[in-house]
Coordinates of C-alpha atoms in Angstrom, one line a residue:
M867 CA 0.1 -0.2 -0.4
L868 CA 2.7 2.7 0.7
A869 CA 4.4 1.5 -2.9
A870 CA 1.1 2.5 -3.9
F871 CA 0.8 5.5 -2.3
T872 CA 4.4 6.7 -3.5
F873 CA 4.1 5.6 -6.9
N874 CA 0.8 7.1 -7.4
T875 CA 2.4 10.4 -5.7
A876 CA 5.2 10.4 -8.0
E877 CA 3.2 10.7 -11.0
N878 CA 0.8 13.2 -10.7
L879 CA 2.6 15.0 -8.6
P880 CA 4.2 17.4 -10.9
V881 CA 0.0 19.2 -10.9
G882 CA 1.0 20.8 -7.7
L883 CA 4.8 22.0 -8.8
L884 CA 4.0 22.8 -12.3
E885 CA 4.6 26.7 -11.8
L886 CA 7.0 26.0 -9.4
I887 CA 9.5 23.7 -11.9
S888 CA 8.3 25.5 -14.7
E889 CA 10.8 28.7 -12.9
S890 CA 13.2 26.9 -10.8
L891 CA 14.5 25.0 -14.8
R892 CA 12.9 28.4 -16.9
V893 CA 11.2 26.0 -18.6
S894 CA 7.1 26.8 -19.9
V895 CA 4.5 25.7 -17.7
S896 CA 3.8 23.0 -20.4
A897 CA 6.6 21.7 -20.8
V898 CA 5.9 20.8 -17.6
G899 CA 3.0 19.4 -17.8
L900 CA 4.7 17.2 -20.4
L901 CA 6.2 15.5 -17.8
V902 CA 2.7 14.2 -16.5
T903 CA 1.4 12.9 -19.8
G904 CA 5.0 11.4 -20.9
Y905 CA 4.7 9.2 -17.6
G906 CA 1.4 8.2 -18.6
V907 CA 1.7 7.1 -22.4
T908 CA 5.1 5.2 -20.7
V909 CA 3.3 3.9 -18.6
A910 CA 0.6 3.0 -21.4
I911 CA 3.0 1.8 -24.0
A912 CA 5.5 -0.4 -21.6
S913 CA 3.2 -2.2 -19.5
L914 CA 2.3 -4.9 -21.4
P915 CA 6.2 -5.4 -22.5
L916 CA 7.3 -5.6 -19.9
A917 CA 5.5 -7.9 -18.3
H918 CA 6.4 -10.1 -20.9
V919 CA 9.5 -9.3 -20.1
M920 CA 9.9 -9.9 -16.9
R921 CA 7.4 -13.0 -16.6
A922 CA 9.6 -15.9 -15.2
V923 CA 11.3 -14.0 -12.5
P924 CA 10.4 -14.4 -8.8
R925 CA 8.7 -11.4 -7.7
R926 CA 10.5 -10.5 -4.5
H927 CA 13.4 -9.8 -7.7
V928 CA 10.8 -8.3 -9.5
L929 CA 9.9 -6.0 -7.0
T930 CA 13.1 -4.9 -5.2
G931 CA 14.5 -3.5 -8.3
L932 CA 11.5 -1.5 -9.1
L933 CA 11.4 -0.3 -5.6
A934 CA 15.1 0.6 -5.9
A935 CA 14.5 2.6 -9.4
L936 CA 11.9 4.5 -7.9
V937 CA 14.5 5.7 -5.1
V938 CA 16.8 6.2 -7.8
S939 CA 15.2 8.0 -10.4
S940 CA 13.3 10.3 -7.9
L941 CA 16.8 11.1 -5.7
V942 CA 17.6 12.5 -9.3
A943 CA 14.8 14.5 -10.2
A944 CA 14.8 16.5 -7.2
L945 CA 19.4 16.5 -8.0
A946 CA 18.0 17.8 -11.8
T947 CA 19.4 20.9 -12.3
S948 CA 17.6 20.5 -16.3
Y949 CA 14.3 20.3 -17.4
W950 CA 16.0 16.6 -20.2
L951 CA 17.9 14.7 -17.0
L952 CA 14.1 15.9 -14.8
L953 CA 11.8 14.0 -17.9
V954 CA 14.8 11.2 -18.4
A955 CA 13.5 10.4 -14.7
R956 CA 10.1 10.8 -15.1
L957 CA 11.0 8.0 -17.6
L958 CA 12.3 6.2 -15.1
T959 CA 9.5 6.4 -12.3
A960 CA 7.1 5.5 -15.5
L961 CA 9.1 2.3 -16.4
A962 CA 8.7 1.1 -12.8
Q963 CA 5.4 2.3 -12.3
A964 CA 4.3 0.3 -16.1
L965 CA 5.7 -2.8 -14.2
F966 CA 4.3 -2.7 -10.9
W967 CA 1.0 -2.0 -11.9
A968 CA 1.4 -5.3 -13.6
V969 CA 3.4 -7.8 -10.5
M970 CA 1.7 -6.2 -7.7
G971 CA -2.0 -6.7 -7.8
P972 CA -0.8 -11.5 -7.8
V973 CA 1.6 -10.4 -4.8
A974 CA -0.9 -9.8 -2.6
V975 CA -3.8 -11.4 -3.4
G976 CA -1.9 -13.9 -3.2
L977 CA -1.7 -13.6 0.4
F978 CA -5.2 -14.4 1.1
V979 CA -7.9 -16.8 0.3
P980 CA -9.9 -16.3 -2.7
A981 CA -13.1 -15.3 -0.9
V982 CA -11.6 -11.7 0.8
R983 CA -9.2 -10.5 -2.7
G984 CA -12.1 -7.6 -3.6
R985 CA -10.8 -6.5 -0.7
V986 CA -7.0 -6.6 -0.6
V987 CA -7.6 -4.7 -3.9
A988 CA -10.2 -2.6 -2.9
A989 CA -7.0 -1.8 0.6
L990 CA -4.5 -1.0 -2.6
S991 CA -6.5 1.3 -4.2
V992 CA -7.3 3.4 -2.3
A993 CA -3.5 3.8 -0.7
G994 CA -3.6 4.6 -4.5
S995 CA -6.2 7.0 -4.2
L996 CA -4.3 8.6 -1.3
A997 CA -2.3 10.0 -3.2
L998 CA -4.6 12.6 -4.8
V999 CA -6.3 13.1 -1.3
L1000 CA -3.2 13.1 0.5
G1001 CA 0.1 13.3 -1.7
V1002 CA -0.7 15.8 -4.1
P1003 CA -2.0 18.2 -2.0
A1004 CA 0.9 17.8 1.8
G1005 CA 3.5 17.3 -1.5
T1006 CA 2.3 20.6 -3.2
W1007 CA 1.9 22.5 0.3
L1008 CA 5.7 21.2 1.2
G1009 CA 7.3 22.0 -2.7
Q1010 CA 5.9 26.1 -1.5
Q1011 CA 7.5 26.1 1.7
S1012 CA 10.3 24.9 0.6
N1013 CA 11.3 24.3 -2.4
W1014 CA 10.0 21.6 -5.9
E1015 CA 13.1 19.4 -4.6
V1016 CA 12.5 18.6 -1.5
P1017 CA 8.9 16.6 -1.5
V1018 CA 10.2 14.3 -5.2
A1019 CA 13.3 13.7 -2.8
L1020 CA 10.2 12.3 0.5
L1021 CA 9.6 10.3 -2.7
A1022 CA 12.7 8.3 -2.4
A1023 CA 12.4 8.1 0.9
L1024 CA 9.1 5.9 1.4
G1025 CA 9.8 4.2 -1.6
L1026 CA 13.1 3.4 0.5
I1027 CA 11.1 1.8 3.6
S1028 CA 8.5 0.1 0.7
L1029 CA 11.7 -1.7 -0.4
V1030 CA 13.9 -2.9 2.9
T1031 CA 10.3 -4.2 4.0
I1032 CA 10.4 -6.2 0.2
A1033 CA 13.0 -7.2 0.3
V1034 CA 12.9 -8.2 4.2
L1035 CA 9.7 -10.6 5.3
L1036 CA 8.2 -11.4 0.8
P1037 CA 8.7 -15.2 0.1
T1038 CA 10.3 -16.0 -2.7
S1039 CA 9.2 -18.3 -5.5
R1040 CA 9.0 -18.7 -9.1
P1041 CA 6.3 -16.4 -10.5
E1042 CA 3.5 -19.5 -12.2
K1043 CA 3.5 -20.9 -8.4
E1044 CA 2.5 -18.0 -6.7
P1045 CA -1.5 -19.2 -5.6
A1046 CA -3.1 -15.9 -7.3
A1047 CA -0.6 -16.8 -11.0
Y1048 CA -3.7 -17.7 -12.1
A1049 CA -7.6 -15.9 -12.2
A1050 CA -9.9 -18.6 -10.2
S1051 CA -13.1 -18.6 -13.0
P1052 CA -10.6 -18.0 -16.6
D1053 CA -13.4 -16.8 -19.0
G1054 CA -12.0 -15.5 -22.5
R1055 CA -15.2 -13.8 -23.1
R1056 CA -15.7 -11.4 -20.2
F1057 CA -11.7 -10.6 -20.4
G1058 CA -11.6 -9.2 -23.7
L1059 CA -15.3 -7.5 -22.0
V1060 CA -13.3 -5.7 -19.1
L1061 CA -10.8 -5.4 -21.0
A1062 CA -12.7 -3.3 -23.5
T1063 CA -15.2 -1.7 -20.6
G1064 CA -12.5 0.4 -18.5
P1065 CA -10.2 2.0 -21.8
L1066 CA -13.7 3.4 -22.8
S1067 CA -15.0 4.3 -20.0
A1068 CA -11.8 6.0 -19.1
A1069 CA -11.6 8.1 -22.2
G1070 CA -14.7 9.1 -21.3
A1071 CA -14.0 10.5 -17.9
F1072 CA -11.0 12.1 -19.1
T1073 CA -12.3 13.5 -22.1
G1074 CA -14.4 16.1 -18.9
Y1075 CA -11.8 15.9 -16.5
T1076 CA -8.8 17.5 -17.7
Y1077 CA -11.0 20.4 -18.2
L1078 CA -12.3 20.4 -15.3
V1079 CA -10.9 24.2 -13.3
K1080 CA -12.0 25.8 -16.1
F1081 CA -16.0 24.0 -16.6
L1082 CA -16.2 24.6 -12.5
G1083 CA -15.3 28.4 -12.9
D1084 CA -16.9 29.5 -16.4
V1085 CA -19.9 27.3 -16.7
S1086 CA -20.2 27.2 -12.7
G1087 CA -19.4 30.4 -11.7
F1088 CA -17.4 29.1 -9.0
S1089 CA -13.9 30.8 -7.8
P1090 CA -10.6 29.8 -8.2
S1091 CA -10.6 29.7 -4.2
A1092 CA -13.5 27.6 -4.7
V1093 CA -12.5 24.8 -6.5
S1094 CA -9.2 24.3 -5.5
A1095 CA -12.0 23.0 -2.5
L1096 CA -14.1 20.9 -4.9
F1097 CA -11.0 19.3 -5.9
V1098 CA -10.6 17.9 -2.8
V1099 CA -14.2 17.4 -2.5
F1100 CA -13.7 15.1 -5.7
G1101 CA -10.9 13.4 -4.4
V1102 CA -12.4 12.7 -1.0
A1103 CA -15.7 11.5 -3.5
C1104 CA -13.3 9.2 -5.2
L1105 CA -11.7 8.2 -2.3
A1106 CA -15.2 6.3 -0.7
G1107 CA -16.0 5.1 -3.9
V1108 CA -13.2 3.2 -3.6
S1109 CA -14.0 2.3 0.4
I1110 CA -16.9 1.6 -0.7
T1111 CA -16.9 -0.6 -3.5
G1112 CA -14.2 -3.0 -1.5
V1113 CA -17.2 -3.9 0.6
V1114 CA -19.4 -5.2 -1.7
L1115 CA -16.7 -6.4 -4.1
D1116 CA -16.6 -9.6 -3.4
R1117 CA -20.2 -10.9 -3.6
F1118 CA -20.5 -8.2 -6.6
P1119 CA -17.8 -7.6 -8.4
Q1120 CA -19.6 -8.1 -12.0
S1121 CA -22.7 -6.0 -10.8
A1122 CA -20.2 -3.8 -9.4
L1123 CA -18.5 -3.0 -12.6
T1124 CA -21.5 -2.0 -14.1
T1125 CA -22.5 0.4 -11.7
A1126 CA -19.6 2.1 -11.0
V1127 CA -19.2 3.2 -15.0
A1128 CA -23.2 3.7 -14.7
T1129 CA -22.4 6.3 -12.0
Q1130 CA -19.2 7.9 -14.2
A1131 CA -21.9 8.4 -17.1
V1132 CA -24.7 10.0 -14.7
G1133 CA -22.3 12.5 -12.9
M1134 CA -21.1 13.6 -16.2
L1135 CA -24.3 13.5 -18.5
G1136 CA -25.0 15.9 -15.3
L1137 CA -22.6 17.9 -15.2
Y1138 CA -22.9 19.3 -19.0
A1139 CA -26.9 19.9 -18.5
A1140 CA -27.6 20.7 -15.2
G1141 CA -23.9 22.0 -13.9
N1142 CA -24.4 26.3 -14.7
H1143 CA -26.2 24.9 -11.0
A1144 CA -23.9 25.3 -8.0
V1145 CA -25.3 22.7 -5.9
A1146 CA -26.7 20.5 -9.1
A1147 CA -22.4 21.0 -10.1
V1148 CA -21.6 20.1 -6.9
V1149 CA -24.0 16.7 -6.6
F1150 CA -22.9 15.5 -10.0
L1151 CA -18.7 15.8 -9.2
A1152 CA -19.0 14.3 -6.6
L1153 CA -20.9 11.3 -8.3
M1154 CA -17.9 11.1 -10.6
G1155 CA -15.5 10.9 -8.6
G1156 CA -17.1 8.9 -6.8
A1157 CA -17.4 6.5 -9.9
L1158 CA -13.8 7.2 -11.3
G1159 CA -11.9 5.7 -8.5
P1160 CA -13.6 2.5 -8.5
V1161 CA -13.7 1.7 -12.1
F1162 CA -10.4 0.9 -12.3
M1163 CA -9.7 -0.8 -9.5
I1164 CA -12.5 -3.0 -10.3
T1165 CA -11.4 -3.8 -13.9
Q1166 CA -8.0 -4.6 -12.3
N1167 CA -10.1 -7.7 -9.7
E1168 CA -11.9 -8.8 -13.1
M1169 CA -8.7 -9.8 -13.9
L1170 CA -7.8 -11.8 -10.9
R1171 CA -10.5 -13.5 -11.8
C1172 CA -11.4 -14.2 -15.3
A1173 CA -7.8 -13.5 -16.8
P1174 CA -7.6 -16.6 -19.3
G1175 CA -4.0 -16.9 -18.8
R1176 CA -1.4 -15.3 -16.4
T1177 CA -3.1 -13.1 -13.9
D1178 CA -0.3 -10.4 -14.6
M1179 CA -0.3 -10.4 -17.9
A1180 CA -3.7 -9.8 -18.0
L1181 CA -3.0 -7.2 -14.9
A1182 CA -0.5 -5.7 -17.4
A1183 CA -2.0 -5.2 -20.3
N1184 CA -5.3 -4.2 -18.6
S1185 CA -3.1 -1.0 -16.4
G1186 CA -1.7 -0.9 -20.7
A1187 CA -5.4 -0.5 -21.7
Y1188 CA -6.6 2.7 -19.1
N1189 CA -3.9 4.7 -19.1
A1190 CA -3.5 4.6 -23.4
G1191 CA -7.7 5.6 -22.2
I1192 CA -6.6 8.0 -20.5
A1193 CA -4.0 10.2 -22.5
V1194 CA -7.3 8.9 -25.6
G1195 CA -10.0 10.7 -23.6
A1196 CA -7.7 13.9 -23.0
A1197 CA -6.4 14.9 -26.4
L1198 CA -10.6 13.5 -27.5
G1199 CA -11.2 16.8 -24.4
G1200 CA -8.9 19.4 -26.3
L1201 CA -10.1 18.9 -29.6
V1202 CA -13.4 19.4 -29.0
L1203 CA -13.1 22.2 -27.0
P1204 CA -12.7 24.9 -29.1
I1205 CA -15.7 23.5 -31.1
A1206 CA -18.2 22.7 -27.9
D1207 CA -16.7 24.5 -25.7
V1208 CA -16.4 23.0 -21.8
R1209 CA -19.7 21.5 -21.8
G1210 CA -19.3 20.0 -24.8
T1211 CA -16.4 17.5 -23.9
F1212 CA -18.2 15.9 -20.6
L1213 CA -21.3 15.8 -23.1
A1214 CA -18.9 13.7 -25.4
G1215 CA -17.4 12.3 -22.2
G1216 CA -20.6 11.4 -20.4
L1217 CA -22.0 9.9 -24.0
L1218 CA -18.0 7.9 -24.5
T1219 CA -19.3 6.2 -20.6
A1220 CA -22.2 5.4 -21.6
G1221 CA -21.0 4.1 -24.2
S1222 CA -19.3 1.6 -22.1
C1223 CA -21.7 1.0 -19.7
A1224 CA -23.8 -0.8 -22.7
V1225 CA -20.2 -2.9 -24.0
L1226 CA -20.5 -3.7 -20.8
L1227 CA -24.6 -5.1 -20.5
G1228 CA -24.5 -5.9 -23.8
G1229 CA -21.9 -8.6 -23.2
R1230 CA -23.6 -9.2 -19.4
L1231 CA -25.4 -11.9 -19.6
L1232 CA -23.3 -14.4 -18.6
P1233 CA -25.1 -17.2 -15.8
G1234 CA -25.2 -18.1 -12.4
Q1235 CA -21.9 -16.1 -12.1
D1236 CA -24.0 -12.2 -10.3
R1237 CA -27.1 -11.5 -9.3

């Protein structure tokens, strides 16, 4: 959980430090933004190939190496005196994270009996969500009180704690012999359905979410300080959604995914239709936030349940596809924005999400697995 928190904080921390990094390294804010975009693209491209290359290496060794890469890359980033060195350090962190999400799930859930594995996935997702609610805001504040290098260096310290713990305590075993190396109920049809639903839902979410600040200011009429507070509301809703979903995930895994995607669609379409009213905007924003975190968590859990082959390869495919969906959504929003203004981005994103829900419902007829 600490490693998941650290990786997710590392991924998103530049968002809160944009201006500080820009001024320090004398580059544009948009160039600093590429530190986040390039990170996501790297994860999307590298997840499956890295999982394939490392498929036979014991997971204790893999996780130790990935956390070592996180520590080294964070230190290099904190000491970087040029934009290009910082970018290289970020891409190294992204490569480590790309494989981390594929390996972490089977290792963690394999330590528990199958009946509670959904709750284990939820615990890991709660830690990842805390990065947005706690890690990035805290890192932003720390950077403002000192300089941007301090919170980046702190990530190395957190990664080192995880590295030592895993290196000392995690058993060493061959990947194919681990309890969760293969799914409990392999189902190629369900696997393909979930693999299509996740990135389509992500594309829908980020078509609008990328321009949420502009929407809340221009359409809903909130002040900049209120917009900052609403981002906290969004993050808390995301954390609450993950926590609540984790409680029921083992009992209703398929219903959980349908519910989360449908809730995201309602939140986005509600923002489009009624986002010019402040109270309605807050309600639908909370609905969108409450669904966004659970969608990825549930798709990861489904990979562990229905993957037709090795679960680590399925998780890598799902993570890569989801990150690709995020990139496509952000790009689509950029295309829609000048044509249909910022409200149009939420309409397009809501319709994409509704399409994702329709795909899921269309292939839902799997007898005897859920109610």
